[in-house]
Coordinates of C-alpha atoms in Angstrom, one line a residue:
M1 CA 0.1 -0.1 0.0
R2 CA 1.4 3.4 -1.1
E3 CA 2.1 5.8 1.8
I4 CA 0.4 9.2 1.4
K5 CA 3.0 11.9 2.2
Q6 CA 1.6 14.7 4.3
P7 CA 2.4 18.2 3.2
D8 CA 5.1 20.1 4.6
A9 CA 4.1 22.9 7.1
P10 CA 4.7 26.4 5.7
K11 CA 8.3 27.5 6.6
K12 CA 8.3 30.4 9.1
P13 CA 10.1 33.7 8.3
L14 CA 13.7 33.8 9.4
L15 CA 12.9 36.8 11.8
D16 CA 10.2 34.9 13.4
R17 CA 12.5 32.0 14.0
I18 CA 15.1 34.2 15.5
I19 CA 12.4 35.9 17.7
E20 CA 11.1 32.5 18.9
T21 CA 14.6 31.4 19.9
V22 CA 15.3 34.5 22.0
S23 CA 11.6 34.9 23.3
P24 CA 9.1 32.1 22.8
E25 CA 6.3 34.2 24.3
R26 CA 6.8 37.1 21.7
G27 CA 7.0 34.6 18.9
M28 CA 3.8 32.9 19.9
R29 CA 2.0 36.5 19.9
R30 CA 3.5 37.0 16.4
M31 CA 2.2 33.7 15.3
R32 CA -1.5 34.5 16.7
A33 CA -1.3 37.8 14.9
R34 CA -0.4 36.1 11.6
T35 CA -3.2 33.6 12.1
V36 CA -5.8 36.4 12.8
L37 CA -4.5 38.3 9.5
A38 CA -4.8 35.1 7.6
L39 CA -8.5 34.7 8.9
A40 CA -9.4 38.4 7.9
G41 CA -11.5 38.9 4.9
Q42 CA -13.5 35.8 5.1
W43 CA -16.5 38.0 5.0
N44 CA -17.0 39.9 1.7
G45 CA -18.6 42.6 3.6
A46 CA -15.7 43.2 5.6
R47 CA -12.9 43.0 2.9
K48 CA -11.3 46.3 1.9
D49 CA -9.7 45.0 -1.5
R50 CA -13.0 44.7 -3.5
R51 CA -14.3 47.4 -5.8
G52 CA -17.6 47.8 -4.1
T53 CA -16.1 48.2 -0.5
K54 CA -12.7 49.5 -0.7
N55 CA -13.7 53.2 -0.4
W56 CA -16.2 52.5 2.3
S57 CA -15.1 54.4 5.3
T58 CA -16.7 53.4 8.6
L59 CA -16.0 54.3 12.4
T60 CA -16.2 52.3 15.5
G61 CA -18.0 54.5 18.2
S62 CA -20.5 54.1 21.0
A63 CA -24.1 54.7 20.6
D64 CA -23.6 58.5 21.7
A65 CA -20.3 59.0 19.9
D66 CA -21.9 57.9 16.6
M67 CA -25.1 60.1 17.1
L68 CA -24.8 63.2 19.3
F69 CA -22.8 65.2 16.9
D70 CA -25.2 64.9 14.1
L71 CA -28.3 65.0 16.2
P72 CA -29.1 68.7 15.9
A73 CA -28.8 68.8 12.0
L74 CA -31.1 65.5 12.0
R75 CA -33.5 67.4 14.2
E76 CA -33.5 70.5 12.1
R77 CA -34.1 68.5 8.8
S78 CA -36.7 66.4 10.2
R79 CA -38.7 69.1 11.2
D80 CA -38.3 70.9 7.9
L81 CA -39.5 67.8 6.1
C82 CA -42.5 67.7 8.4
R83 CA -43.2 71.3 7.5
N84 CA -42.6 71.2 3.8
N85 CA -42.7 67.5 2.4
P86 CA -46.3 65.9 2.2
L87 CA -44.8 62.3 2.2
A88 CA -42.7 63.1 5.5
L89 CA -45.6 64.7 7.2
G90 CA -48.0 61.9 6.0
A91 CA -45.7 59.4 7.5
V92 CA -45.7 61.0 10.9
N93 CA -49.3 61.7 10.9
T94 CA -50.1 58.1 9.9
V95 CA -48.0 56.6 12.9
T96 CA -49.4 59.2 15.3
T97 CA -53.0 58.8 14.3
S98 CA -52.8 54.9 14.3
A99 CA -50.7 54.4 17.5
V100 CA -52.3 57.3 19.7
G101 CA -55.4 58.3 18.0
T102 CA -57.7 59.9 20.6
G103 CA -55.5 58.8 23.4
L104 CA -54.7 55.8 25.5
S105 CA -57.2 55.3 28.4
L106 CA -56.5 53.7 31.7
N107 CA -57.7 50.3 32.6
C108 CA -56.7 49.2 36.0
Q109 CA -55.4 45.5 36.4
P110 CA -54.3 45.0 40.1
E111 CA -52.6 41.6 40.9
L112 CA -55.3 39.8 42.9
S113 CA -52.9 37.1 43.9
I114 CA -50.6 39.4 45.8
L115 CA -53.2 41.7 47.2
G116 CA -55.7 38.7 48.2
W117 CA -58.6 40.2 46.7
S118 CA -61.8 38.8 45.1
E119 CA -62.9 39.6 41.5
D120 CA -65.6 41.8 42.9
Q121 CA -63.2 43.8 45.3
A122 CA -60.9 44.3 42.4
A123 CA -63.7 45.6 40.3
V124 CA -65.0 48.0 42.8
W125 CA -61.4 49.4 43.5
A126 CA -60.5 49.5 40.0
Q127 CA -63.5 51.6 39.1
H128 CA -62.8 54.1 41.7
V129 CA -59.3 54.7 40.6
E130 CA -60.2 54.9 37.0
S131 CA -62.9 57.6 37.8
E132 CA -60.4 59.7 40.0
F133 CA -57.7 59.3 37.2
R134 CA -60.2 60.5 34.5
A135 CA -61.4 63.5 36.5
W136 CA -57.5 64.4 36.7
A137 CA -56.6 63.3 33.1
G138 CA -59.6 64.8 31.4
N139 CA -59.0 68.4 33.0
P140 CA -56.3 70.6 31.1
R141 CA -56.1 72.9 34.1
A142 CA -55.4 70.0 36.5
C143 CA -53.1 67.8 34.5
D144 CA -51.3 70.1 32.1
A145 CA -48.8 72.7 33.3
S146 CA -49.6 74.9 30.5
K147 CA -53.3 74.5 31.1
T148 CA -53.9 73.9 27.4
Q149 CA -54.4 70.1 26.8
D150 CA -55.7 67.3 28.7
F151 CA -53.7 64.1 29.2
Y152 CA -54.9 62.6 25.9
G153 CA -53.7 65.6 24.0
L154 CA -50.5 65.5 25.8
Q155 CA -49.9 61.9 24.6
A156 CA -50.3 63.0 20.9
L157 CA -48.2 65.9 21.4
A158 CA -45.4 64.1 23.3
F159 CA -45.5 61.1 20.7
R160 CA -45.3 63.5 17.6
S161 CA -42.5 65.5 19.2
A162 CA -40.4 62.3 19.9
M163 CA -41.1 61.3 16.1
E164 CA -40.1 64.4 14.7
S165 CA -37.3 65.3 17.1
G166 CA -35.9 62.0 18.3
D167 CA -37.1 62.5 22.0
I168 CA -39.0 64.7 24.5
F169 CA -38.9 65.3 28.1
A170 CA -41.8 65.8 30.6
L171 CA -41.2 67.4 34.1
L172 CA -43.6 66.4 36.8
P173 CA -43.7 69.5 39.1
M174 CA -46.2 69.7 41.9
V175 CA -48.5 72.8 41.4
S176 CA -51.1 73.6 44.0
E177 CA -54.1 75.2 42.8
K178 CA -58.0 75.3 43.5
T179 CA -58.8 74.0 40.1
S180 CA -57.8 70.4 41.2
V181 CA -57.2 68.5 44.3
Y182 CA -54.1 67.2 42.7
G183 CA -50.9 69.0 42.4
T184 CA -49.1 66.7 39.9
R185 CA -48.6 68.4 36.5
V186 CA -47.1 67.5 33.2
H187 CA -44.7 70.0 31.7
L188 CA -43.3 68.9 28.2
I189 CA -39.9 70.1 27.3
E190 CA -38.7 70.0 23.7
A191 CA -35.5 68.2 22.9
D192 CA -33.4 71.1 21.9
R193 CA -33.5 72.5 25.5
V194 CA -31.7 69.5 27.0
E195 CA -27.9 69.8 26.7
N196 CA -24.8 69.9 28.7
S197 CA -24.7 72.8 31.1
K198 CA -22.0 75.5 30.4
N199 CA -21.2 73.7 27.1
L200 CA -19.5 70.9 28.9
K201 CA -17.8 68.2 27.0
D202 CA -19.7 64.9 26.4
T203 CA -18.3 62.1 28.6
D204 CA -19.4 58.6 29.4
T205 CA -21.3 59.9 32.3
L206 CA -22.6 63.1 31.0
A207 CA -24.0 63.1 27.3
G208 CA -26.6 65.1 25.6
G209 CA -27.5 66.8 28.7
V210 CA -28.0 63.6 30.6
E211 CA -26.1 62.7 33.5
M212 CA -25.8 58.9 34.1
D213 CA -24.3 56.5 36.6
R214 CA -21.7 53.8 35.7
Y215 CA -24.7 51.4 34.7
G216 CA -26.1 54.3 32.4
A217 CA -29.2 55.0 34.6
P218 CA -30.2 58.7 34.6
L219 CA -29.2 60.8 37.5
A220 CA -30.1 64.2 36.4
Y221 CA -31.0 66.3 33.4
H222 CA -29.6 69.5 32.3
I223 CA -32.3 71.7 30.9
M224 CA -32.2 75.2 29.6
R225 CA -34.7 77.6 31.1
T226 CA -35.6 79.0 27.3
H227 CA -35.3 77.3 24.0
P228 CA -31.9 78.1 22.2
G229 CA -33.9 79.3 19.2
G230 CA -36.5 81.3 21.2
L231 CA -37.6 84.8 20.5
S232 CA -36.1 86.3 23.6
G233 CA -32.4 86.0 22.5
K234 CA -31.3 85.6 26.3
A235 CA -28.0 84.0 27.3
K236 CA -28.4 80.2 28.1
E237 CA -29.3 79.4 31.7
W238 CA -29.6 75.9 32.9
D239 CA -31.5 73.9 35.8
V240 CA -30.1 70.7 36.7
I241 CA -33.1 68.5 37.5
P242 CA -32.7 65.2 39.4
A243 CA -34.3 62.3 37.6
F244 CA -35.7 61.0 40.9
G245 CA -36.4 62.7 44.3
S246 CA -33.6 61.9 46.7
K247 CA -35.8 61.2 49.6
S248 CA -39.1 60.1 48.2
G249 CA -37.8 58.3 44.9
R250 CA -40.5 60.1 43.0
R251 CA -39.9 60.5 39.3
N252 CA -39.2 64.0 38.4
V253 CA -38.4 63.6 34.7
V254 CA -40.0 61.4 32.1
H255 CA -37.8 60.9 29.0
L256 CA -39.6 59.4 26.0
F257 CA -37.1 58.2 23.3
D258 CA -36.8 55.0 21.2
R259 CA -33.5 53.1 22.5
R260 CA -31.7 51.1 19.7
R261 CA -28.4 50.7 21.3
P262 CA -27.0 49.9 24.8
G263 CA -25.4 53.0 26.3
Q264 CA -27.9 55.4 24.2
S265 CA -28.7 58.5 26.2
R266 CA -30.8 60.4 23.5
G267 CA -33.2 59.5 20.6
F268 CA -33.0 60.3 16.9
P269 CA -35.7 61.2 14.7
Y270 CA -38.2 58.6 13.0
L271 CA -37.4 60.1 9.6
A272 CA -33.6 60.0 10.1
P273 CA -32.8 57.0 7.8
V274 CA -34.7 58.5 5.0
I275 CA -34.2 62.2 5.3
E276 CA -32.0 62.2 2.0
H277 CA -34.2 60.3 0.0
L278 CA -37.2 62.4 0.8
K279 CA -35.4 65.7 0.2
Q280 CA -34.2 64.4 -3.1
L281 CA -37.8 63.3 -4.0
S282 CA -39.0 66.5 -3.1
Q283 CA -36.6 68.4 -5.4
Y284 CA -37.4 65.9 -8.2
T285 CA -41.1 66.5 -7.8
E286 CA -40.7 70.3 -7.9
A287 CA -38.4 70.0 -11.0
E288 CA -41.1 67.8 -12.7
I289 CA -44.0 70.2 -11.7
A290 CA -41.9 73.1 -13.2
A291 CA -41.4 71.1 -16.4
A292 CA -45.1 70.3 -16.5
V293 CA -46.1 74.0 -16.1
V294 CA -43.7 75.0 -18.9
A295 CA -45.2 72.2 -21.1
G296 CA -48.7 73.7 -20.5
M297 CA -47.7 76.9 -21.9
F298 CA -47.9 76.1 -25.5
T299 CA -45.4 78.5 -27.3
V300 CA -44.9 79.0 -30.9
F301 CA -41.7 80.4 -32.4
V302 CA -41.4 81.7 -35.9
K303 CA -38.2 81.5 -37.6
T304 CA -37.3 83.5 -40.7
E305 CA -34.3 83.7 -42.8
G306 CA -33.6 87.4 -42.5
G307 CA -34.9 87.6 -38.7
Q308 CA -37.4 90.3 -39.5
G309 CA -40.2 88.4 -37.7
L310 CA -43.5 87.3 -38.6
D311 CA -44.9 89.0 -41.8
I312 CA -48.7 89.6 -41.3
G313 CA -49.2 91.8 -44.4
A314 CA -47.4 94.1 -46.5
D315 CA -48.6 97.2 -45.0
N316 CA -48.5 95.9 -41.5
L317 CA -45.3 94.1 -40.6
A318 CA -44.9 93.1 -37.1
A319 CA -41.6 93.7 -35.3
P320 CA -39.4 91.3 -34.0
G321 CA -40.6 90.0 -30.6
S322 CA -44.2 90.8 -31.0
D323 CA -46.8 88.8 -29.4
I324 CA -49.1 87.4 -32.0
K325 CA -52.2 85.6 -30.3
M326 CA -53.5 82.3 -31.9
G327 CA -57.3 82.1 -32.2
N328 CA -59.6 79.0 -32.4
G329 CA -59.6 77.6 -35.6
A330 CA -57.4 80.4 -37.0
I331 CA -55.6 79.9 -40.3
V332 CA -52.5 82.0 -40.5
D333 CA -50.6 82.4 -43.9
L334 CA -46.9 82.4 -43.7
A335 CA -44.8 84.4 -45.8
G336 CA -41.9 83.0 -47.9
G337 CA -38.9 82.0 -45.8
E338 CA -40.9 81.7 -42.6
D339 CA -41.3 78.5 -40.6
I340 CA -42.9 77.6 -37.2
S341 CA -41.3 75.4 -34.3
T342 CA -42.9 74.6 -30.9
A343 CA -41.4 74.2 -27.4
N344 CA -41.8 70.5 -26.4
P345 CA -40.3 69.8 -22.9
G346 CA -41.6 66.1 -23.1
R347 CA -43.8 66.5 -20.0
P348 CA -45.6 65.0 -18.3
N349 CA -42.9 62.4 -17.8
T350 CA -44.2 58.9 -18.1
A351 CA -41.5 57.6 -16.0
F352 CA -42.3 59.7 -13.0
D353 CA -44.8 57.7 -11.0
P354 CA -43.0 54.4 -11.5
F355 CA -39.8 55.9 -10.1
I356 CA -41.5 57.6 -7.3
Q357 CA -43.2 54.5 -6.4
A358 CA -40.0 52.6 -6.3
I359 CA -38.2 54.8 -4.0
L360 CA -41.3 55.1 -1.7
R361 CA -41.3 51.3 -1.5
Q362 CA -37.8 51.6 0.1
V363 CA -38.9 54.5 2.2
G364 CA -41.7 52.3 3.5
V365 CA -39.6 49.6 4.4
A366 CA -37.2 51.8 6.7
L367 CA -40.2 53.4 8.2
E368 CA -42.2 50.2 8.7
I369 CA -45.2 51.4 6.8
P370 CA -46.5 49.4 3.9
F371 CA -46.5 51.3 0.7
E372 CA -50.2 51.1 0.2
L373 CA -50.6 52.9 3.7
L374 CA -47.9 55.4 3.2
I375 CA -49.4 56.9 0.1
K376 CA -53.0 56.2 1.2
H377 CA -53.9 54.3 -2.0
F378 CA -55.4 50.8 -1.8
T379 CA -55.8 49.2 -5.4
A380 CA -55.0 45.7 -4.5
S381 CA -57.3 42.9 -3.6
Y382 CA -58.8 42.5 -0.1
S383 CA -56.5 40.0 1.0
A384 CA -53.3 42.1 -0.1
A385 CA -54.9 45.2 1.4
R386 CA -55.8 43.3 4.7
A387 CA -52.2 41.9 4.8
A388 CA -50.7 45.4 4.5
L389 CA -53.0 46.7 7.4
L390 CA -52.0 43.8 9.6
E391 CA -48.3 44.4 9.0
A392 CA -48.7 48.0 9.8
W393 CA -50.8 47.4 12.9
R394 CA -47.9 45.2 14.3
F395 CA -45.8 48.2 14.2
F396 CA -48.4 50.5 15.4
K397 CA -48.9 48.2 18.5
I398 CA -45.2 48.3 19.3
K399 CA -45.3 52.1 19.2
R400 CA -48.4 52.2 21.5
A401 CA -46.7 49.9 23.8
W402 CA -43.8 52.3 23.8
L403 CA -45.8 55.3 24.6
A404 CA -47.7 53.4 27.2
G405 CA -44.7 52.3 29.0
Q406 CA -42.3 55.1 28.8
F407 CA -44.8 57.9 29.1
C408 CA -48.4 57.0 30.3
Q409 CA -47.4 54.6 33.0
P410 CA -44.7 56.7 34.8
I411 CA -47.1 59.8 34.8
Y412 CA -50.0 57.6 36.1
E413 CA -47.5 56.2 38.8
A414 CA -46.5 59.7 39.9
W415 CA -50.2 60.6 40.0
F416 CA -51.2 57.5 42.0
E417 CA -48.4 58.0 44.6
E418 CA -50.1 61.7 45.3
A419 CA -53.5 60.1 45.3
V420 CA -52.5 57.6 48.0
A421 CA -50.7 60.1 50.0
L422 CA -53.9 62.2 50.1
G423 CA -56.0 59.3 51.0
R424 CA -58.2 59.5 48.0
I425 CA -57.2 56.0 47.0
D426 CA -57.0 53.1 49.5
A427 CA -53.7 51.2 49.0
P428 CA -52.5 49.7 52.3
G429 CA -48.7 49.0 52.3
F430 CA -48.1 51.0 49.0
F431 CA -45.2 53.0 50.3
D432 CA -43.7 50.0 52.4
D433 CA -43.7 47.1 50.1
P434 CA -42.4 47.2 46.6
Y435 CA -44.4 44.0 45.9
L436 CA -47.5 45.5 46.9
R437 CA -46.8 48.8 45.2
A438 CA -46.2 46.7 41.8
A439 CA -49.6 45.0 42.3
Y440 CA -51.6 48.3 42.9
L441 CA -49.9 49.7 39.7
G442 CA -50.9 47.0 37.3
T443 CA -52.5 48.6 34.5
E444 CA -53.5 48.2 30.7
W445 CA -53.7 51.1 28.3
I446 CA -56.4 50.9 25.7
G447 CA -56.3 52.8 22.5
D448 CA -58.3 53.2 19.4
A449 CA -59.1 49.8 17.5
P450 CA -57.6 49.2 14.2
G451 CA -59.8 49.8 11.0
Q452 CA -61.7 47.1 9.3
I453 CA -61.8 46.6 5.5
D454 CA -64.9 44.4 5.7
P455 CA -66.6 44.5 8.9
L456 CA -69.0 41.7 8.4
K457 CA -65.9 39.3 7.7
E458 CA -64.1 40.6 10.7
I459 CA -67.3 39.9 12.8
N460 CA -67.9 36.4 11.5
A461 CA -64.4 35.5 12.0
A462 CA -64.5 36.7 15.7
K463 CA -67.7 34.6 16.1
A464 CA -66.0 31.5 14.7
R465 CA -62.9 32.0 17.2
I466 CA -65.1 32.2 20.1
D467 CA -67.2 29.1 19.0
A468 CA -63.8 27.3 18.6
D469 CA -62.7 28.2 21.9
L470 CA -59.7 30.0 20.5
S471 CA -60.6 33.5 21.9
N472 CA -63.4 35.1 24.2
H473 CA -65.6 38.1 24.2
S474 CA -63.2 40.3 26.0
I475 CA -60.4 39.7 23.3
E476 CA -62.5 40.3 20.5
T477 CA -64.4 43.4 22.0
M478 CA -61.1 44.9 22.7
A479 CA -59.9 44.2 19.1
L480 CA -63.0 45.4 17.4
H481 CA -63.4 48.8 19.1
G482 CA -60.8 49.1 21.9
L483 CA -63.3 48.9 24.8
S484 CA -63.5 46.3 27.5
W485 CA -66.3 43.6 27.3
D486 CA -67.4 44.4 30.7
Q487 CA -68.2 48.2 29.8
T488 CA -69.8 47.3 26.6
H489 CA -72.0 44.5 28.1
R490 CA -73.0 46.9 31.0
G491 CA -73.9 49.6 28.4
L492 CA -75.9 47.1 26.3
A493 CA -77.9 45.6 29.4
K494 CA -78.8 49.2 30.4
E495 CA -79.9 50.0 26.7
R496 CA -82.1 46.9 26.8
Q497 CA -83.8 47.8 30.1
I498 CA -84.6 51.0 28.9
Q499 CA -86.1 49.7 25.6
I500 CA -88.1 47.1 27.6
A501 CA -89.5 49.9 29.9
D502 CA -90.5 51.8 26.9
G503 CA -92.1 49.2 25.2
T504 CA -89.9 49.1 22.2
L505 CA -88.4 45.6 23.1
K506 CA -90.1 42.7 24.4
P507 CA -88.4 40.8 27.3
V508 CA -87.3 37.4 26.6
E509 CA -89.7 35.0 28.3
P510 CA -88.0 32.2 30.5
V511 CA -88.6 28.6 29.5
N512 CA -90.9 26.7 31.8
D513 CA -89.1 23.5 32.7
A514 CA -92.5 21.6 33.2
I515 CA -93.7 22.6 29.6
A516 CA -90.2 21.9 28.2
A517 CA -90.3 18.4 29.8
G518 CA -93.7 17.8 28.6
D519 CA -92.8 18.7 25.0
E520 CA -89.8 16.5 25.2
S521 CA -92.0 13.5 26.3
E522 CA -94.4 14.3 23.4
N523 CA -91.5 14.2 21.0
E524 CA -90.6 10.9 22.2

């Protein structure tokens, strides 16, 4: 049997052999470095010797290092697009309307197993808390520091501002007034007002106006007293607001932003990845509109050999540059040596709409809005349109949960603390036991239901899911119009009682057991 000879190991360079002889440890490090270099470039996306990637310059930075320097320009351009670009404004409007709508309403969900309550006890307690909160949230003079919007309007404003600017801050001052028994107020602060005081340099513990501990948790916020682009033109003055009370632990500042990377202290605008695309589309659209306007101005040029202009008669020669009007069905006799040419800019451009749609599909992917919903134009089948809405609704639900968890719930907890301290809500052990505190603060934030393409099909599908034990009335009622089944059922029962009292509805007569038994025996 022939012996297979193993290939010889590659010969080491002379310098490596000498270094190994003098210092084996350094020789091992050189060998390790050579191995790493040999393995580099296995991913084509990381290679730097290919035509498509050799001029691709990238940087390795932290979340704040990669973003904070460009953040002011991103904010300004995002707001400019929302002012002047219909597509940008439409995208922000679509997400705000679908995710927030008329506002998220409180639905208390206390943890019964921890509190030791029965269902009836929890229902009575929850109804009382919800009525107290509605009285505060529905009164602009009670919940808004500017006395302008109720809590549901503040939700929409905060959400829209966070989408356009990247983030927004809400202070929770205590203001004592006769208009409300509660002192908790919500004061919205625009993103531009939060930056390092005295123009201090960004560090790992102070970045973008946010002081943090070594874990990245906020300690304080540096907030300017006036907007840097305000009308007063005053010198910058800052207030350093602690994130939480030193003794009570009460939250003083709510920071609403979408955190995409660990260590990220500020948020970036929703339109940031597509700002350039939307701006270029805007310029292209304006150019096409201008060309179409020019094309609509039908202009005729008369060319003559001598350049004397249009000859309309031997006794009445028109001067060069004269404006000769054309009439309906007119016949103009040209003189010898005269010719006519028209301006034809080739508009409207037949490739305009397909090109715009191709770019908007990419924009829709980045913004997580289906193309049909982005342009508000549904021409596909029922199944395709419903699939687009369902895909969009998944994104809207995520944004709604984000608003509920990062804005509504912290503000509700601050209000709840005051309500318990004032004795308006009975919550024994709330300030002493963290588990009891969490049990009392269990909530669900309910918003507007998604739209329906074919309500009859949706209702029949809901009935089928309930009949197959795949769902229940509470889930389907919530999905249908965003209300709880208990609330809907109580309202329906009350309406039927009124109709029975008015004689417009006959009550359902109970079945007599004896008659029913007799009927069964006769059938047998």
